[in-house]
Each structure stands twice: as C-alpha cells, then as structure tokens.
Coordinates of C-alpha atoms and ligand atoms in Angstrom, one line a residue:
X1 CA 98.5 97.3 181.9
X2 CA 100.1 100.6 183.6
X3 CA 102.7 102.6 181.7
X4 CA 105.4 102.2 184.2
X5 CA 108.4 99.8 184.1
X6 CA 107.5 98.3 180.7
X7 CA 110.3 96.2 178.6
X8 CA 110.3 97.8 175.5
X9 CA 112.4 96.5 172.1
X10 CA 112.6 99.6 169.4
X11 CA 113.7 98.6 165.8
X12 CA 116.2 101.0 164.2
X13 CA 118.9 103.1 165.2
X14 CA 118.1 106.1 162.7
X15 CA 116.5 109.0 164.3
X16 CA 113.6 108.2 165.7
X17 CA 114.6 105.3 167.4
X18 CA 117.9 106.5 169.5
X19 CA 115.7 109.7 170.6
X20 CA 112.8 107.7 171.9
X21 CA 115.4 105.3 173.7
X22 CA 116.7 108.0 175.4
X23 CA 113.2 109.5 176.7
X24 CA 111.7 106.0 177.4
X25 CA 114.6 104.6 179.7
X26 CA 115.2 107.8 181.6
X27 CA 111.3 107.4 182.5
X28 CA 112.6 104.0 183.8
X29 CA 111.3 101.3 181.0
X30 CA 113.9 98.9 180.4
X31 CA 115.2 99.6 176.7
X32 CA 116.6 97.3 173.8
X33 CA 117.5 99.0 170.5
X34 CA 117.8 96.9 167.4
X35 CA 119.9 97.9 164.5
X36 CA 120.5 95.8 161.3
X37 CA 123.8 98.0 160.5
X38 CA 127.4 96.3 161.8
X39 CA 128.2 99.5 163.2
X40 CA 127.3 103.2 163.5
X41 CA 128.3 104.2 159.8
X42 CA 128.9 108.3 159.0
X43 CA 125.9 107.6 156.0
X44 CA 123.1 110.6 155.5
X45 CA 123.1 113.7 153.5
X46 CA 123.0 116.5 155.4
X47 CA 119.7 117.8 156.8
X48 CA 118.2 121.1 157.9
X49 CA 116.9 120.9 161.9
X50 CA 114.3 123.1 162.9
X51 CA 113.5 124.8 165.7
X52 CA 110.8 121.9 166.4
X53 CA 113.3 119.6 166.4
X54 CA 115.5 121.3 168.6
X55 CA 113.1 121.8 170.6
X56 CA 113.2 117.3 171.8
X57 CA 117.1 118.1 171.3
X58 CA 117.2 120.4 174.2
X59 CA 114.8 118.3 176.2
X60 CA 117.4 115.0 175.8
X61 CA 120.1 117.3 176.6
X62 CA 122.2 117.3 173.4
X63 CA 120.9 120.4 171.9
X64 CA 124.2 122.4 173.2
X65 CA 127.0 119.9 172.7
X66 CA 125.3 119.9 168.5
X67 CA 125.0 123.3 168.0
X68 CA 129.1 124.1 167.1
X69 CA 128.7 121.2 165.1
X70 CA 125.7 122.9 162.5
X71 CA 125.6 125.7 160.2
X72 CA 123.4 128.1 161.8
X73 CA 120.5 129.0 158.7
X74 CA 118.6 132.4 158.6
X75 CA 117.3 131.9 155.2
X76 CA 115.3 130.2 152.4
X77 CA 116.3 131.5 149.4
X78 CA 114.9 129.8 146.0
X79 CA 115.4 131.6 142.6
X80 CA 114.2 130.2 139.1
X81 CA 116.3 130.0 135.8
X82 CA 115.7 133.9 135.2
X83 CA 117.1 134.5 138.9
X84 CA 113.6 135.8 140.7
X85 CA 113.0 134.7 144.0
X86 CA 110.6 132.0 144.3
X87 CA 111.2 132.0 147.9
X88 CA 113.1 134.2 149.9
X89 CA 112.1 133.0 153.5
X90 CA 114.4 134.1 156.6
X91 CA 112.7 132.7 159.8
X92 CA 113.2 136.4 161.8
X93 CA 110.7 138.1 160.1
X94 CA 108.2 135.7 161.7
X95 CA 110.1 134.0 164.2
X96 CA 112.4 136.4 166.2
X97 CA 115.3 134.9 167.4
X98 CA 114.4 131.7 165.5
X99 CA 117.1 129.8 163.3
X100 CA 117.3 126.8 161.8
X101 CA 120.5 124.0 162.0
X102 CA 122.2 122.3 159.1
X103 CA 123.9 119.3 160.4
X104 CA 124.6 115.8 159.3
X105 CA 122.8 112.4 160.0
X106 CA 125.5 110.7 161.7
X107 CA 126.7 113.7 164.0
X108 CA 123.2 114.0 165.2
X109 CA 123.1 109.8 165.4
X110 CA 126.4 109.7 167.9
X111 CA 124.9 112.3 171.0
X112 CA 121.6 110.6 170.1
X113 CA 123.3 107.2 171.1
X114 CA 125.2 108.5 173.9
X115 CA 122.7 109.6 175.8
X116 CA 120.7 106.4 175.3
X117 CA 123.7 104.2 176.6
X118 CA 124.2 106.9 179.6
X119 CA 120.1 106.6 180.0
X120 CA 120.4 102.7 180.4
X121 CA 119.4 101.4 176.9
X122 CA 121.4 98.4 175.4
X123 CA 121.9 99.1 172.0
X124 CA 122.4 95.5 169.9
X125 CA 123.9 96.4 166.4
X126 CA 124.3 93.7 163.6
X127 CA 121.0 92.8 164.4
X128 CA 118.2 92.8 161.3
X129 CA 115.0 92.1 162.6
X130 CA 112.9 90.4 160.2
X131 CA 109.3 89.3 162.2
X132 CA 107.3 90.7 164.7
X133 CA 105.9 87.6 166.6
X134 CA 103.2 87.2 169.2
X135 CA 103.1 85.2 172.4
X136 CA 100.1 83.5 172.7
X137 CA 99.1 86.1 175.4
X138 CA 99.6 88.6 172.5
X139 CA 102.8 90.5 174.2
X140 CA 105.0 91.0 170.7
X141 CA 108.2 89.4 170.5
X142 CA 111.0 90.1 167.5
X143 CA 112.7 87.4 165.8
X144 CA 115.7 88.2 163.6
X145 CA 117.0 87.4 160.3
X146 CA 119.1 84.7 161.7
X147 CA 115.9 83.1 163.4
X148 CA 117.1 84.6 167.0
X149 CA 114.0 85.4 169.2
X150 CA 114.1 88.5 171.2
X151 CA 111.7 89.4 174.5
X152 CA 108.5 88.8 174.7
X153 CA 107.9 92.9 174.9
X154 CA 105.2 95.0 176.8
X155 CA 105.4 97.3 173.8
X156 CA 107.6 97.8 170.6
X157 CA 108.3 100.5 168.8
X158 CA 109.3 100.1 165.0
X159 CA 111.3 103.1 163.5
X160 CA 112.7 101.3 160.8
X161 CA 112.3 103.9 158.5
X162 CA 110.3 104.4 154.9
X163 CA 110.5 100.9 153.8
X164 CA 109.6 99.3 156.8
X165 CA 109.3 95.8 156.4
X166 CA 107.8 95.4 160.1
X167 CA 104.7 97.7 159.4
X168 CA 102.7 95.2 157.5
X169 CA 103.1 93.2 160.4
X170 CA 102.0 94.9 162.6
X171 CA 98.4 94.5 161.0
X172 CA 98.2 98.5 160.4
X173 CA 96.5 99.6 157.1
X174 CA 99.3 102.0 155.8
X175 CA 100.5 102.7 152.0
X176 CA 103.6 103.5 150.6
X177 CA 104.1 105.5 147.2
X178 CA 107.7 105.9 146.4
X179 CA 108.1 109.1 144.4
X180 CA 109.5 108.7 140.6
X181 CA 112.3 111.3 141.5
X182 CA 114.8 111.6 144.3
X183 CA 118.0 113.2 144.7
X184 CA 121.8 113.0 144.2
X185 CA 123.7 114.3 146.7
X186 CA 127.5 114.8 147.8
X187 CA 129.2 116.9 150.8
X188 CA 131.9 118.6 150.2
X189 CA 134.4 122.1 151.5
X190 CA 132.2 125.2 150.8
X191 CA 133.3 127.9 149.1
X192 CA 132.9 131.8 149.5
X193 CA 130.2 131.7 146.8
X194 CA 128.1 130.2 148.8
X195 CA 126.9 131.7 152.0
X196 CA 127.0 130.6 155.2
X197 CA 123.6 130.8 156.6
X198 CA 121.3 130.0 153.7
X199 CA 119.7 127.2 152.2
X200 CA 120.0 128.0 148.8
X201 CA 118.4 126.2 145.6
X202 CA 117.8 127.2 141.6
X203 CA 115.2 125.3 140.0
X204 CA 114.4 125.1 136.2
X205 CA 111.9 123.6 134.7
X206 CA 110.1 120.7 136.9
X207 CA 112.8 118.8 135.8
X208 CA 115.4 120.5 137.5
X209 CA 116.6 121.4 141.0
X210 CA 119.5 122.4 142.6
X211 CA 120.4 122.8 146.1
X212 CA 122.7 124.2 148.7
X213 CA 122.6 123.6 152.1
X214 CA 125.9 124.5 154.5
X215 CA 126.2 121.7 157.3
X216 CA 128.8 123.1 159.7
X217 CA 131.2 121.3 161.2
X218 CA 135.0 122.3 162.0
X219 CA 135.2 121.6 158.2
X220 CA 133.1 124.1 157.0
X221 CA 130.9 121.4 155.1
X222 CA 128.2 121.9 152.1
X223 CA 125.5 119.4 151.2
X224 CA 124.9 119.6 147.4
X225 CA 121.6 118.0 146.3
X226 CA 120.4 117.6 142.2
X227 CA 117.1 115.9 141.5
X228 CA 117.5 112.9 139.2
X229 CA 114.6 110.6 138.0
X230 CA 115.3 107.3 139.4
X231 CA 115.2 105.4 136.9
X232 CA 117.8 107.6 134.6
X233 CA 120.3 107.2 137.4
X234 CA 121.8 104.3 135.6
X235 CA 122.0 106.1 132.6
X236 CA 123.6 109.1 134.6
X237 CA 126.3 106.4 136.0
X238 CA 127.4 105.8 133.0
X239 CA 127.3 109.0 131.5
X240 CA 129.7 111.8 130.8
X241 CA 130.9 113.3 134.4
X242 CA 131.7 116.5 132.6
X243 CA 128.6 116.6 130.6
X244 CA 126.6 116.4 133.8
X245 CA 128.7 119.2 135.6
X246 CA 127.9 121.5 132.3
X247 CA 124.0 121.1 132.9
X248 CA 124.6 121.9 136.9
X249 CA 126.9 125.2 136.0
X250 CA 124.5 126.3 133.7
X251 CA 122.2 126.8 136.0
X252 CA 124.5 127.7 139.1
X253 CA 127.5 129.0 137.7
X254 CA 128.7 129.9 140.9
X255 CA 129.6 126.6 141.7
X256 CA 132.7 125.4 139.3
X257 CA 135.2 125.5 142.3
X258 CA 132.5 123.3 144.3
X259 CA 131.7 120.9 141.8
X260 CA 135.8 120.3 141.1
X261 CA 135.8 118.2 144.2
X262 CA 133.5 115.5 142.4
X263 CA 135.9 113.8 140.3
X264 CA 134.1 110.2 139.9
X265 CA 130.1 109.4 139.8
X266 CA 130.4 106.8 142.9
X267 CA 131.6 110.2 145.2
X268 CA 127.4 111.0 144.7
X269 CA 125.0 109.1 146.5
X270 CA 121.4 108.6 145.6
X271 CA 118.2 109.0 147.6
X272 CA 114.7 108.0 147.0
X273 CA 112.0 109.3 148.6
X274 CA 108.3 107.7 149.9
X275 CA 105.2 108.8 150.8
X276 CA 104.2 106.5 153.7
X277 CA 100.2 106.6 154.6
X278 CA 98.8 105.7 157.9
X279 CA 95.3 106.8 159.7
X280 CA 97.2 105.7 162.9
X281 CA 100.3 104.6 164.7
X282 CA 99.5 102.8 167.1
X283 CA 98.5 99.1 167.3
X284 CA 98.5 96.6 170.2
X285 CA 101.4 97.2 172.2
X286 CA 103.1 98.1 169.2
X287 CA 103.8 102.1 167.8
X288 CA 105.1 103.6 164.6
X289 CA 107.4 106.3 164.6
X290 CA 109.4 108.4 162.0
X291 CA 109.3 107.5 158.4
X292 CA 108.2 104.0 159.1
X293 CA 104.7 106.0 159.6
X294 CA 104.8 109.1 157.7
X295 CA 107.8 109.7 155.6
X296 CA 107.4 112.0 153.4
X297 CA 109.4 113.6 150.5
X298 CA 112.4 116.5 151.7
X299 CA 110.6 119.9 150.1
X300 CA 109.9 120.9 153.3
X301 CA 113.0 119.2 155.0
X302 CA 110.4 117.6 158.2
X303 CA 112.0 114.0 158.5
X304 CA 113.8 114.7 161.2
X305 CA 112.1 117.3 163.4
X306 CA 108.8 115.2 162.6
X307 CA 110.9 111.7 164.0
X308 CA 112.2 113.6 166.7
X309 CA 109.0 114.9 167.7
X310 CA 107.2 111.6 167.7
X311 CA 109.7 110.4 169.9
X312 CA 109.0 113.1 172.6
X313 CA 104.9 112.7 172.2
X314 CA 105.1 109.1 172.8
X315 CA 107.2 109.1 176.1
X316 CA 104.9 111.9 176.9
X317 CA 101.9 109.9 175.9
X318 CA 102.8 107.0 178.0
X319 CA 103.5 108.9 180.7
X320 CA 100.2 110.8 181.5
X321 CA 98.1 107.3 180.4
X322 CA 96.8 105.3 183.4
X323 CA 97.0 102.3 180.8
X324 CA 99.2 101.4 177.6
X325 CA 96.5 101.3 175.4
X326 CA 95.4 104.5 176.8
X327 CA 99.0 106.1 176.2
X328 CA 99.7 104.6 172.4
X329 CA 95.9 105.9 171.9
X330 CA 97.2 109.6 172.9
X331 CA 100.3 109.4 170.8
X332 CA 98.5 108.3 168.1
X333 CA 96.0 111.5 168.8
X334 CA 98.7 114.0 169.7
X335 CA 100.3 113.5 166.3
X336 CA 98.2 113.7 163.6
X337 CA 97.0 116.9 163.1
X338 CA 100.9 118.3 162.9
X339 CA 101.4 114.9 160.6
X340 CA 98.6 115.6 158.6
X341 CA 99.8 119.2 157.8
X342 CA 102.9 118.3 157.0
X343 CA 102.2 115.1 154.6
X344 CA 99.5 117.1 152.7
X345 CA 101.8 120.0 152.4
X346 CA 104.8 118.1 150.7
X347 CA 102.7 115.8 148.9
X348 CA 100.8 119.0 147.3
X349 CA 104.1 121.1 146.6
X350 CA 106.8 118.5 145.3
X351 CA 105.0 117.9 141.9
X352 CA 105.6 121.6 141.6
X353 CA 109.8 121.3 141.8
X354 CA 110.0 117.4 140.9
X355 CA 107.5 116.0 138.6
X356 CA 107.5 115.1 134.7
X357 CA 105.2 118.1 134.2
X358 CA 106.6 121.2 133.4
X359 CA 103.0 123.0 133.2
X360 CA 103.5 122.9 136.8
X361 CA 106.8 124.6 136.8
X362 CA 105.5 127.7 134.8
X363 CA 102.4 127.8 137.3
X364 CA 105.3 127.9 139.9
X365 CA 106.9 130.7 138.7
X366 CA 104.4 133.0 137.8
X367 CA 102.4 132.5 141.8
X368 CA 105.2 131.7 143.9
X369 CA 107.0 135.4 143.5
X370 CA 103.9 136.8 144.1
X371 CA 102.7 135.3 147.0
X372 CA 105.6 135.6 148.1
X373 CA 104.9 139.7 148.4
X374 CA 101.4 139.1 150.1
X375 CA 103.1 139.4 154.1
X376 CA 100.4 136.7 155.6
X377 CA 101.5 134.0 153.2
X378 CA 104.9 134.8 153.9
X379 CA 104.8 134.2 157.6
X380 CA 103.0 131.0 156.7
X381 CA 105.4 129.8 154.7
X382 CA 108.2 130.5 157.1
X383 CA 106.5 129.3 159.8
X384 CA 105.9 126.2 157.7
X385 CA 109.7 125.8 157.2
X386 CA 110.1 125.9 160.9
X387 CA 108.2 123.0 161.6
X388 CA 105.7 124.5 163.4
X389 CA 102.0 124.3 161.4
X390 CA 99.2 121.9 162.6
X391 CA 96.4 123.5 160.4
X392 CA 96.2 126.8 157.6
X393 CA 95.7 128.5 160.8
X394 CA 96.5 126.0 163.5
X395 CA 100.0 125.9 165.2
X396 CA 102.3 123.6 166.9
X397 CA 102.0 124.3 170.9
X398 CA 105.1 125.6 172.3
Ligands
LIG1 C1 118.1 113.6 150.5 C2 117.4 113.7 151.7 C3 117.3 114.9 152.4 C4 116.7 115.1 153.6 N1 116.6 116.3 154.1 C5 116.0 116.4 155.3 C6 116.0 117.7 156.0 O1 116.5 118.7 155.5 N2 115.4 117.8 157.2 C7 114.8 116.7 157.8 O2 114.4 116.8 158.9 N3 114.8 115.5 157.2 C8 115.4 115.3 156.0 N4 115.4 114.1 155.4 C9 114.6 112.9 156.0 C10 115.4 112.2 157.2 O3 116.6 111.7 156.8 C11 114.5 111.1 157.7 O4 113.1 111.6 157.7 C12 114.8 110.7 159.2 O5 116.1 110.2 159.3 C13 113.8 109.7 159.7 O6 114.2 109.0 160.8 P1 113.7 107.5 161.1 O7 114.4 107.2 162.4 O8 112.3 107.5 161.0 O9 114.3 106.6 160.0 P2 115.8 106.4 159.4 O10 116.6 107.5 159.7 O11 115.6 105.9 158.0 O12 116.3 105.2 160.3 C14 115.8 103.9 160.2 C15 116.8 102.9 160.8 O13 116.2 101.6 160.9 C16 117.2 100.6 160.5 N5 116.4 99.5 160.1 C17 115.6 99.4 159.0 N6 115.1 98.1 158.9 C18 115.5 97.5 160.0 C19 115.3 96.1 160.5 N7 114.5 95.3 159.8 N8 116.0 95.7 161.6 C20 116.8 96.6 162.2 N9 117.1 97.8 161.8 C21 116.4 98.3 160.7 C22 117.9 101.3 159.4 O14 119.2 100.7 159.2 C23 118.0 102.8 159.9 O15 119.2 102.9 160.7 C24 116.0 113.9 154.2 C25 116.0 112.7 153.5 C26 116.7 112.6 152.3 C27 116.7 111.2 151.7

C-alpha cells in the first residue's frame, strides 16, 4: 500500500496525538482523533520543553504564538540537604543560545488542537475507545466503550498514554513497570524567592525531593512537585496539612509564602509514573507513540519533547516510504536509538532521587558534585537535559 492519502484514526488527545494530527493531515491523510475526555480539560502539571521539542513546535507552526506563554529556563540547579550543588546545569555553557520552556499541559494541548482542526483533522471527544478490531482483510478498525465501530483504518496510531489499554492489542510484546514513587504537585503565584529562569530542586535523603519549576504565563505561575510513595498517599490525605508543610520548609525554607496558597490536601494532585518497554512501535498498520511506547519517569523531564518528536519522525517516516510497512518500519528505526538513551538514562538515575534506598542517596551526593566539576560530563549532562543524546557519544541530528 503507498503512503499517500491514507485514513488514519489516532487514539488520544494528549500530546502525541494532536501533534501527529496536525503533520499527518497537512501531508493530506484524512485524520480522526479519538479522545475519551468530554472536553479539553486545563489537567497537567507543568512541564519543562526542550529545545528538541521545540524544535516539531516550530515545524507545526505554534512554537511563536507558545513562547509568551512559558517561563523561559537557563538553569538546572539541584542542591542537597547541606546546600551543595548536585547539579548546577545552565544549557549556554554547552548550548549557546539554547533555552529551555516551562509551560503547562493544557496551554500547549489548545495550539496543538488548533492547528489540527485548521489542518483538516476531526477531532471526536467523549469518545473512549476500548478495542482495536480487524477487518477480515486485516485493515484495523476501533470500536468504543459504548460498542460504536469506527473506520476500517489504513493505519492507526495509539497515543493513549502510559497505561494504554490498546497496546496489548495491538499484539506488541511491551512491559510496563509502574514506579513505587511519584509525585504531588500544585501550581500556584511564584514568589520573589524563587527565580524566574531556573528549575530548581532540594533533595534529602532518597526519600525526599522537592522541586520548582516556573511555568510562565500572564500569571507568573510555579509548578511545585514533592515525591510521595504511592501507597502513603492515603495516609498523607488524611494527615496533618501543617505537619506536611513543616517537613517541605525544612528543607526549602524559602518557600513559606508559596506554600500559604495550599490550604486543603485536594488543591495537590498526584502522579504516578511508568516505565513502558517496547523493542518496537510499529505493528501492522498500527504505530505507538508517546508514553503508550516508552514512557518513562520525569528525572529528565523527556515526555513531552520525546512525544512530540515521535510525532514528527513518523509523518516523516511515512512520507519518504514507497510502502506503509516500509514507513512504520523507518519510524520504528528512526526512534530507537534516541528512545533507548533516554529510557536507560532515567531508569538508571531515578533510584538515585526516588527509591527506598538511601545508600543510594549518599552515593549521590558524594559523585554528583564532583562530576559535576569534570567539564566533559558537564556538557553531557546538559546536553542530556536538552533532549538531545542518542548514545554516550551519539547526538540527536539537527
Ligand atoms: C509530574 C509529571 C511531570 C512531568 N514533567 C515533564 C517534563 O518536565 N517534561 C516533559 O517533557 N514531560 C513531562 N512529563 C511527561 C508528560 O506529561 C508525558 O510524557 C506526555 O504528556 C506524553 O504524551 P502522550 O500523548 O504520549 O500521552 P498523554 O499526555 O498521557 O495523553 C494520552 C491521552 O490519551 C487519552 N486516552 C487514554 N486512553 C484512551 C482511550 N482508550 N480512548 C481515548 N482516549 C484515551 C487520555 O485521556 C490522554 O488525553 C511529566 C509527567 C508527570 C506525571
């Protein structure tokens, strides 16, 4: 079958799928987007964009209307309970002229979905999709929760996110781990104390992380995260509010005015985070993208550059291929060398800020400051943070 004019249904309206709607019906495939939310909700923590991302940002054409709408971010700056920098990252040192983007899901989620309406893709909300079916010529076809068939489809695309219930259809050996600790988080006014253009985070022991990231906007927005084990988030709920804002001020101080705008537990919101594994992401007319393939946890803030890039290597894919096989074979290829990176990255690093093993946590502190100092690593690690590693030595091809 040849690439062009293909009927294509995606499955989720989170990242992923709105970006590759946009890039796959301006190449003239006919586009359906299904999303199981009634409407397009302001839900997401904020989330740090990097210059990867961007990069598919400026190629859809949204890139300049986001920008006033981000805190621009020069700098990584992680300290331990004694105040030493673990980190202190700014991307210029490698990367001149380079910045990062905090921004929030849903601002990002409403150009996203503009430009796929303006690009000619119908976008069906209230719709949770809960089979992929096949025709008996094999063409995939998606039924939804309340038994309403949709296509037949040349190809779909399932970006349904980490807990994809559509991947084990699709008869592709993937796992999924979900890690015992995750996040709460809240957005609220920032205050002087915190600067404008840094991420900024404190850890403790492996048992303790706080973070700061400013998330623009006319409001002048910060995105506070605290790593919780999920299964003492109950017991959190029903804890002592003030107790809990005591731990946080011990170790950031600086943050009393901040943390007077919580005033109940339900103003936090939790997130879990998975580790999805999958040797490919491609099947018979069918493709993975985003964290339905290879979500990972946030330590190096990838989900959405990562999603957004898949998006932009697909249409890509499909658009050199003489065949569809040929061009989900390619995206499958193009990705996983800058997939693999990144998954064995976080997977390798988050034990060492969110784990049950504080061993870990003194290891941390006593290498990080000094690698730190050694220049090469340095410019690794920033040009890790920007998205931009394939390999120890290999890097993303601009
Ligand atoms: C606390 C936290 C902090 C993060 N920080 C960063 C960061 O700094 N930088 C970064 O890049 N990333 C970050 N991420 C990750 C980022 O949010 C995700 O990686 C990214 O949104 C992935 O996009 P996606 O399209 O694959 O999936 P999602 O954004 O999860 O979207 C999936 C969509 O599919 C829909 N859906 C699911 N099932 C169905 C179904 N059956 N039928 C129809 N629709 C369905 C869902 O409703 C959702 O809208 C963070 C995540 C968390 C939790």
């Amino acid at each position: 079958m040849k690439t062009s004019g293909l009927t294509i249904g995606i499955v989720g309206a989170g990242t992923a799928g709105p970006a590759a709607a946009v890039l796959l019906a301006r190449a003239g495939h006919r586009v359906r987007l299904y999303e199981r939310a009634p409407v397009n909700l302001p839900v997401g923590a904020g989330f740090l964009l990097q210059p990867t991302g961007m990069g598919v940002l400026a190629q859809i054409g949204v890139l300049e209307e986001l920008r006033p709408q981000t805190a621009e971010i020069h700098r990584l700056h992680c300290v331990d309970r004694r105040g030493r920098a673990l980190l202190n990252l700014r991307y210029e040192e490698a990367l001149p002229g380079v910045r990062g983007a905090g921004t929030h899901r849903a601002t990002l989620l409403n150009l996203l979905l503009r430009a796929a309406r303006e690009a000619g893709a119908e976008i069906l909300w209230d719709h949770p999709i809960a089979t992929l079916a096949r025709e008996a010529d094999g063409r995939p076809r998606l039924v939804d929760a309340r038994g309403v068939r949709h296509g037949p489809f040349d190809l779909v695309l399932l970006c349904d996110g980490a807990q994809s219930a559509l991947s084990p259809q699709a008869g592709l050996p993937f796992r999924v781990d979900r890690y015992p600790w995750g996040a709460l988080w809240f957005i609220g006014k920032r205050p002087a104390e915190f600067a404008p253009d840094t991420l900024w985070q404190r850890v403790g022991s492996t048992r303790e992380l706080v973070g700061f990231l400013p998330t623009g906007t006319k409001d002048d927005l910060l995105s506070f995260f605290w790593s919780v084990k999920l299964a003492d988030v109950a017991e959190w709920r029903a804890g002592d509010l003030d107790a809990w804002k005591r731990r946080v001020l011990a170790l950031v101080p600086q943050a009393a005015g901040f943390l007077s705008q919580i005033e109940r537990h339900d103003q936090l919101s939790v997130a879990a985070y998975h580790d999805v594994r999958m040797k490919r992401w491609h099947g018979d007319r069918v493709a993975v993208l985003g964290d339905a393939g290879h979500a990972l946890s946030p330590q190096l803030g990838q989900g959405v550059n990562l999603a957004l890039i898949d998006a932009a290597a697909l249409a890509r894919s499909l658009a050199e291929a003489e065949t569809l096989a040929e061009g989900l074979a390619a995206y499958s290829a193009a990705r996983r060398s800058h997939l693999g990176y990144y998954q064995f990255a976080t997977r390798w690093l988050t034990p060492f800020f969110q784990s049950d093993a504080p061993s870990l946590g003194v290891l941390r502190d006593g290498v990080f400051p000094w690698a730190g100092r050694v220049r090469w690593v340095r410019r690794q690690m920033i040009t890790t943070m920007a998205g931009l590693k394939t390999g120890i030595f290999g890097r993303v091809k601009e």
